[in-house]
Amino acid sequence: MSLINRGQLQHALREYSSSFKEELAFREDFLDLLEANTCYQRDHLPGHITGSAWIVDETISHVVMLHHGKLNKWLQPGGHADGDENIFRVALREAEEETGITTVNLVQHGIFDLDIHPIPEHKNFPEHLHFDVRFIFTASGKQPLTCSDESHELKWVPLKEVELLTDHSTSISRMVQKTLLLARSNQR
């Protein structure tokens, strides 16, 4: 994966296309944010770059979801770059830290999804935005899952149940739709 630095991420964002209009708007906001030297640091306000892993099983019928402790929401694994400009590596690191899964395979080269979402104030850190770059991976559903201290629960969820679990979050619903399209194209 070649998103190892800011310039490569900027290039990938310029090349990124989506049938979801909100992602095209997000893309422009990402490019603006990347002009800031400290955009990969968690203390950069009003927001910063994060990386996520959307992990599906080999049959593309289930996805790993975690119930985040601070946010009290079901989400995909992901987190802060903490200064690391290799956002692909960030997504992999967060996937392993938050799920215990050590072996994943990239399903689609490049960015799978883009999202910008608010994070509420917590412990005197103000409300801010996460500019989340997401990648899609497969992992064996037989690999044991290990829930991190940051989460209340971690499990494989059937794709058709994810939207109910996440209260039809637009962000998650978009990834489910993309995954279902991918699964259909793989069946042909």
PDB file of C-alpha atoms in Angstrom:
ATOM      1  CA  MET A   1       0.000   0.000   0.000  1.00  0.00           C
ATOM      2  CA  SER A   2       1.473   3.308  -1.002  1.00  0.00           C
ATOM      3  CA  LEU A   3      -0.178   5.784   1.376  1.00  0.00           C
ATOM      4  CA  ILE A   4       3.000   6.118   3.401  1.00  0.00           C
ATOM      5  CA  ASN A   5       3.189   9.891   3.468  1.00  0.00           C
ATOM      6  CA  ARG A   6       1.157  13.054   3.152  1.00  0.00           C
ATOM      7  CA  GLY A   7       1.894  13.526  -0.559  1.00  0.00           C
ATOM      8  CA  GLN A   8       0.736  10.020  -1.430  1.00  0.00           C
ATOM      9  CA  LEU A   9      -2.454  10.467   0.585  1.00  0.00           C
ATOM     10  CA  GLN A  10      -3.104  13.778  -1.177  1.00  0.00           C
ATOM     11  CA  HIS A  11      -2.635  12.057  -4.542  1.00  0.00           C
ATOM     12  CA  ALA A  12      -4.937   9.173  -3.557  1.00  0.00           C
ATOM     13  CA  LEU A  13      -7.587  11.643  -2.403  1.00  0.00           C
ATOM     14  CA  ARG A  14      -7.427  13.571  -5.678  1.00  0.00           C
ATOM     15  CA  GLU A  15      -7.874  10.289  -7.579  1.00  0.00           C
ATOM     16  CA  TYR A  16     -10.613   8.971  -5.274  1.00  0.00           C
ATOM     17  CA  SER A  17     -14.097   8.728  -6.736  1.00  0.00           C
ATOM     18  CA  SER A  18     -17.343   7.683  -5.130  1.00  0.00           C
ATOM     19  CA  SER A  19     -20.998   7.457  -6.056  1.00  0.00           C
ATOM     20  CA  PHE A  20     -21.762   8.953  -2.625  1.00  0.00           C
ATOM     21  CA  LYS A  21     -21.898  12.746  -2.872  1.00  0.00           C
ATOM     22  CA  GLU A  22     -20.950  13.296   0.765  1.00  0.00           C
ATOM     23  CA  GLU A  23     -17.632  11.540   0.190  1.00  0.00           C
ATOM     24  CA  LEU A  24     -16.764  13.895  -2.648  1.00  0.00           C
ATOM     25  CA  ALA A  25     -17.335  16.839  -0.296  1.00  0.00           C
ATOM     26  CA  PHE A  26     -15.289  15.072   2.395  1.00  0.00           C
ATOM     27  CA  ARG A  27     -12.455  14.624  -0.094  1.00  0.00           C
ATOM     28  CA  GLU A  28     -12.110  18.385  -0.510  1.00  0.00           C
ATOM     29  CA  ASP A  29     -12.153  18.917   3.263  1.00  0.00           C
ATOM     30  CA  PHE A  30      -9.436  16.256   3.667  1.00  0.00           C
ATOM     31  CA  LEU A  31      -7.261  18.002   1.106  1.00  0.00           C
ATOM     32  CA  ASP A  32      -7.698  21.303   2.943  1.00  0.00           C
ATOM     33  CA  LEU A  33      -6.817  19.678   6.289  1.00  0.00           C
ATOM     34  CA  LEU A  34      -3.671  18.090   4.860  1.00  0.00           C
ATOM     35  CA  GLU A  35      -2.232  21.573   4.342  1.00  0.00           C
ATOM     36  CA  ALA A  36      -1.773  21.798   8.138  1.00  0.00           C
ATOM     37  CA  ASN A  37       1.577  20.444   9.355  1.00  0.00           C
ATOM     38  CA  THR A  38       0.099  18.893  12.498  1.00  0.00           C
ATOM     39  CA  CYS A  39      -3.032  17.293  10.987  1.00  0.00           C
ATOM     40  CA  TYR A  40      -1.813  13.799  11.948  1.00  0.00           C
ATOM     41  CA  GLN A  41      -1.580  14.754  15.646  1.00  0.00           C
ATOM     42  CA  ARG A  42      -4.555  14.057  17.911  1.00  0.00           C
ATOM     43  CA  ASP A  43      -4.331  17.526  19.448  1.00  0.00           C
ATOM     44  CA  HIS A  44      -4.745  19.277  16.072  1.00  0.00           C
ATOM     45  CA  LEU A  45      -8.020  21.181  16.128  1.00  0.00           C
ATOM     46  CA  PRO A  46     -10.658  21.461  14.847  1.00  0.00           C
ATOM     47  CA  GLY A  47      -9.881  17.925  13.655  1.00  0.00           C
ATOM     48  CA  HIS A  48      -7.237  15.398  12.665  1.00  0.00           C
ATOM     49  CA  ILE A  49      -6.554  12.413  10.412  1.00  0.00           C
ATOM     50  CA  THR A  50      -7.542   8.949  11.663  1.00  0.00           C
ATOM     51  CA  GLY A  51      -7.376   5.505  10.058  1.00  0.00           C
ATOM     52  CA  SER A  52      -9.875   2.644  10.167  1.00  0.00           C
ATOM     53  CA  ALA A  53     -10.094  -0.988   9.106  1.00  0.00           C
ATOM     54  CA  TRP A  54     -13.367  -2.405   7.795  1.00  0.00           C
ATOM     55  CA  ILE A  55     -12.697  -6.129   8.297  1.00  0.00           C
ATOM     56  CA  VAL A  56     -14.940  -8.663   6.562  1.00  0.00           C
ATOM     57  CA  ASP A  57     -14.747 -12.447   6.662  1.00  0.00           C
ATOM     58  CA  GLU A  58     -13.736 -14.530   3.651  1.00  0.00           C
ATOM     59  CA  THR A  59     -17.338 -14.870   2.471  1.00  0.00           C
ATOM     60  CA  ILE A  60     -17.912 -11.107   2.747  1.00  0.00           C
ATOM     61  CA  SER A  61     -20.998 -11.823   4.846  1.00  0.00           C
ATOM     62  CA  HIS A  62     -19.794 -10.659   8.285  1.00  0.00           C
ATOM     63  CA  VAL A  63     -17.823  -7.661   9.556  1.00  0.00           C
ATOM     64  CA  VAL A  64     -15.921  -7.059  12.797  1.00  0.00           C
ATOM     65  CA  MET A  65     -17.649  -4.446  14.960  1.00  0.00           C
ATOM     66  CA  LEU A  66     -16.698  -3.130  18.374  1.00  0.00           C
ATOM     67  CA  HIS A  67     -18.761  -1.330  20.962  1.00  0.00           C
ATOM     68  CA  HIS A  68     -16.598   1.703  21.750  1.00  0.00           C
ATOM     69  CA  GLY A  69     -16.411   2.531  25.449  1.00  0.00           C
ATOM     70  CA  LYS A  70     -16.103   6.327  25.310  1.00  0.00           C
ATOM     71  CA  LEU A  71     -18.465   6.868  22.391  1.00  0.00           C
ATOM     72  CA  ASN A  72     -20.986   4.185  23.410  1.00  0.00           C
ATOM     73  CA  LYS A  73     -21.445   3.231  19.741  1.00  0.00           C
ATOM     74  CA  TRP A  74     -20.813   0.236  17.530  1.00  0.00           C
ATOM     75  CA  LEU A  75     -17.960   1.055  15.133  1.00  0.00           C
ATOM     76  CA  GLN A  76     -15.276  -0.476  12.955  1.00  0.00           C
ATOM     77  CA  PRO A  77     -11.735  -0.670  14.425  1.00  0.00           C
ATOM     78  CA  GLY A  78      -9.737   2.513  13.971  1.00  0.00           C
ATOM     79  CA  GLY A  79      -8.025   5.370  15.691  1.00  0.00           C
ATOM     80  CA  HIS A  80      -5.556   8.214  15.855  1.00  0.00           C
ATOM     81  CA  ALA A  81      -2.491   8.505  13.650  1.00  0.00           C
ATOM     82  CA  ASP A  82      -0.481  10.018  16.526  1.00  0.00           C
ATOM     83  CA  GLY A  83       1.868  11.680  14.058  1.00  0.00           C
ATOM     84  CA  ASP A  84       2.240   8.679  11.723  1.00  0.00           C
ATOM     85  CA  GLU A  85       1.651   9.834   8.132  1.00  0.00           C
ATOM     86  CA  ASN A  86       1.361   6.229   6.921  1.00  0.00           C
ATOM     87  CA  ILE A  87      -2.394   6.061   7.377  1.00  0.00           C
ATOM     88  CA  PHE A  88      -2.539   2.513   5.991  1.00  0.00           C
ATOM     89  CA  ARG A  89      -0.172   1.382   8.759  1.00  0.00           C
ATOM     90  CA  VAL A  90      -2.332   3.273  11.283  1.00  0.00           C
ATOM     91  CA  ALA A  91      -5.426   1.331  10.156  1.00  0.00           C
ATOM     92  CA  LEU A  92      -3.549  -1.982  10.428  1.00  0.00           C
ATOM     93  CA  ARG A  93      -2.145  -1.105  13.864  1.00  0.00           C
ATOM     94  CA  GLU A  94      -5.552  -0.093  15.189  1.00  0.00           C
ATOM     95  CA  ALA A  95      -7.144  -3.249  13.775  1.00  0.00           C
ATOM     96  CA  GLU A  96      -4.661  -5.443  15.622  1.00  0.00           C
ATOM     97  CA  GLU A  97      -4.807  -3.415  18.856  1.00  0.00           C
ATOM     98  CA  GLU A  98      -8.604  -3.335  18.962  1.00  0.00           C
ATOM     99  CA  THR A  99      -9.429  -6.842  17.694  1.00  0.00           C
ATOM    100  CA  GLY A 100      -6.400  -9.062  18.250  1.00  0.00           C
ATOM    101  CA  ILE A 101      -6.549 -10.049  14.565  1.00  0.00           C
ATOM    102  CA  THR A 102      -2.983 -10.347  13.317  1.00  0.00           C
ATOM    103  CA  THR A 103      -3.508 -11.543   9.749  1.00  0.00           C
ATOM    104  CA  VAL A 104      -5.573  -9.546   7.266  1.00  0.00           C
ATOM    105  CA  ASN A 105      -5.587  -9.247   3.498  1.00  0.00           C
ATOM    106  CA  LEU A 106      -6.334  -6.066   1.613  1.00  0.00           C
ATOM    107  CA  VAL A 107      -9.514  -6.479  -0.458  1.00  0.00           C
ATOM    108  CA  GLN A 108      -9.359  -3.306  -2.509  1.00  0.00           C
ATOM    109  CA  HIS A 109      -6.249  -1.322  -3.330  1.00  0.00           C
ATOM    110  CA  GLY A 110      -6.458   2.221  -2.028  1.00  0.00           C
ATOM    111  CA  ILE A 111      -9.075   4.032  -0.011  1.00  0.00           C
ATOM    112  CA  PHE A 112     -12.330   2.157   0.623  1.00  0.00           C
ATOM    113  CA  ASP A 113     -14.255   4.984   2.278  1.00  0.00           C
ATOM    114  CA  LEU A 114     -13.856   8.525   3.625  1.00  0.00           C
ATOM    115  CA  ASP A 115     -15.748  10.033   6.508  1.00  0.00           C
ATOM    116  CA  ILE A 116     -15.694  13.141   8.672  1.00  0.00           C
ATOM    117  CA  HIS A 117     -17.551  12.816  11.935  1.00  0.00           C
ATOM    118  CA  PRO A 118     -17.757  14.734  15.224  1.00  0.00           C
ATOM    119  CA  ILE A 119     -16.254  13.412  18.443  1.00  0.00           C
ATOM    120  CA  PRO A 120     -17.803  14.807  21.628  1.00  0.00           C
ATOM    121  CA  GLU A 121     -15.867  16.639  24.323  1.00  0.00           C
ATOM    122  CA  HIS A 122     -14.100  14.229  26.685  1.00  0.00           C
ATOM    123  CA  LYS A 123     -11.877  14.899  29.702  1.00  0.00           C
ATOM    124  CA  ASN A 124     -11.390  18.590  28.943  1.00  0.00           C
ATOM    125  CA  PHE A 125     -10.582  17.911  25.279  1.00  0.00           C
ATOM    126  CA  PRO A 126     -13.077  19.864  23.162  1.00  0.00           C
ATOM    127  CA  GLU A 127     -15.450  18.468  20.594  1.00  0.00           C
ATOM    128  CA  HIS A 128     -13.574  17.957  17.330  1.00  0.00           C
ATOM    129  CA  LEU A 129     -13.679  16.123  14.008  1.00  0.00           C
ATOM    130  CA  HIS A 130     -12.143  12.851  12.892  1.00  0.00           C
ATOM    131  CA  PHE A 131     -11.134  12.816   9.233  1.00  0.00           C
ATOM    132  CA  ASP A 132     -11.238   9.043   8.813  1.00  0.00           C
ATOM    133  CA  VAL A 133      -9.511   7.188   5.963  1.00  0.00           C
ATOM    134  CA  ARG A 134     -10.869   3.646   5.729  1.00  0.00           C
ATOM    135  CA  PHE A 135      -9.490   0.480   4.160  1.00  0.00           C
ATOM    136  CA  ILE A 136     -11.246  -2.851   3.591  1.00  0.00           C
ATOM    137  CA  PHE A 137      -9.612  -6.124   4.614  1.00  0.00           C
ATOM    138  CA  THR A 138     -10.567  -9.772   4.887  1.00  0.00           C
ATOM    139  CA  ALA A 139      -9.682 -11.942   7.839  1.00  0.00           C
ATOM    140  CA  SER A 140     -10.524 -15.479   8.751  1.00  0.00           C
ATOM    141  CA  GLY A 141     -13.646 -15.679  10.864  1.00  0.00           C
ATOM    142  CA  LYS A 142     -11.772 -18.411  12.724  1.00  0.00           C
ATOM    143  CA  GLN A 143      -9.165 -16.024  14.128  1.00  0.00           C
ATOM    144  CA  PRO A 144      -9.922 -15.368  17.790  1.00  0.00           C
ATOM    145  CA  LEU A 145     -11.090 -11.844  18.623  1.00  0.00           C
ATOM    146  CA  THR A 146      -9.585 -10.061  21.622  1.00  0.00           C
ATOM    147  CA  CYS A 147     -11.497  -7.069  22.934  1.00  0.00           C
ATOM    148  CA  SER A 148      -9.290  -4.131  23.948  1.00  0.00           C
ATOM    149  CA  ASP A 149      -9.746  -2.051  27.094  1.00  0.00           C
ATOM    150  CA  GLU A 150     -11.232   0.721  24.911  1.00  0.00           C
ATOM    151  CA  SER A 151     -14.268  -1.389  23.994  1.00  0.00           C
ATOM    152  CA  HIS A 152     -17.121  -3.076  25.826  1.00  0.00           C
ATOM    153  CA  GLU A 153     -17.685  -5.757  23.222  1.00  0.00           C
ATOM    154  CA  LEU A 154     -16.248  -7.083  19.970  1.00  0.00           C
ATOM    155  CA  LYS A 155     -17.863  -9.493  17.524  1.00  0.00           C
ATOM    156  CA  TRP A 156     -18.428 -10.643  13.968  1.00  0.00           C
ATOM    157  CA  VAL A 157     -21.755  -9.198  12.830  1.00  0.00           C
ATOM    158  CA  PRO A 158     -23.734 -10.344   9.776  1.00  0.00           C
ATOM    159  CA  LEU A 159     -23.690  -7.498   7.236  1.00  0.00           C
ATOM    160  CA  LYS A 160     -27.477  -7.463   7.090  1.00  0.00           C
ATOM    161  CA  GLU A 161     -27.607  -6.743  10.862  1.00  0.00           C
ATOM    162  CA  VAL A 162     -24.961  -4.008  11.035  1.00  0.00           C
ATOM    163  CA  GLU A 163     -27.280  -1.101  10.256  1.00  0.00           C
ATOM    164  CA  LEU A 164     -29.670  -2.094  13.055  1.00  0.00           C
ATOM    165  CA  LEU A 165     -26.772  -2.371  15.488  1.00  0.00           C
ATOM    166  CA  THR A 166     -25.514   1.095  14.515  1.00  0.00           C
ATOM    167  CA  ASP A 167     -28.904   2.855  14.446  1.00  0.00           C
ATOM    168  CA  HIS A 168     -28.569   3.273  10.676  1.00  0.00           C
ATOM    169  CA  SER A 169     -25.484   5.471  10.937  1.00  0.00           C
ATOM    170  CA  THR A 170     -24.994   7.055   7.508  1.00  0.00           C
ATOM    171  CA  SER A 171     -21.276   6.422   7.674  1.00  0.00           C
ATOM    172  CA  ILE A 172     -21.598   2.723   8.520  1.00  0.00           C
ATOM    173  CA  SER A 173     -24.535   2.241   6.130  1.00  0.00           C
ATOM    174  CA  ARG A 174     -22.402   3.565   3.290  1.00  0.00           C
ATOM    175  CA  MET A 175     -19.687   0.978   4.016  1.00  0.00           C
ATOM    176  CA  VAL A 176     -22.291  -1.797   4.248  1.00  0.00           C
ATOM    177  CA  GLN A 177     -23.701  -0.784   0.845  1.00  0.00           C
ATOM    178  CA  LYS A 178     -20.227  -0.765  -0.697  1.00  0.00           C
ATOM    179  CA  THR A 179     -19.462  -4.162   0.831  1.00  0.00           C
ATOM    180  CA  LEU A 180     -22.683  -5.703  -0.467  1.00  0.00           C
ATOM    181  CA  LEU A 181     -21.854  -4.435  -3.969  1.00  0.00           C
ATOM    182  CA  LEU A 182     -18.390  -5.928  -3.641  1.00  0.00           C
ATOM    183  CA  ALA A 183     -19.843  -9.267  -2.510  1.00  0.00           C
ATOM    184  CA  ARG A 184     -22.227  -9.326  -5.482  1.00  0.00           C
ATOM    185  CA  SER A 185     -19.436  -8.556  -7.934  1.00  0.00           C
ATOM    186  CA  ASN A 186     -17.335 -11.380  -6.442  1.00  0.00           C
ATOM    187  CA  GLN A 187     -20.183 -13.873  -7.014  1.00  0.00           C
ATOM    188  CA  ARG A 188     -20.179 -13.287 -10.776  1.00  0.00           C
TER     189      ARG A 188
END
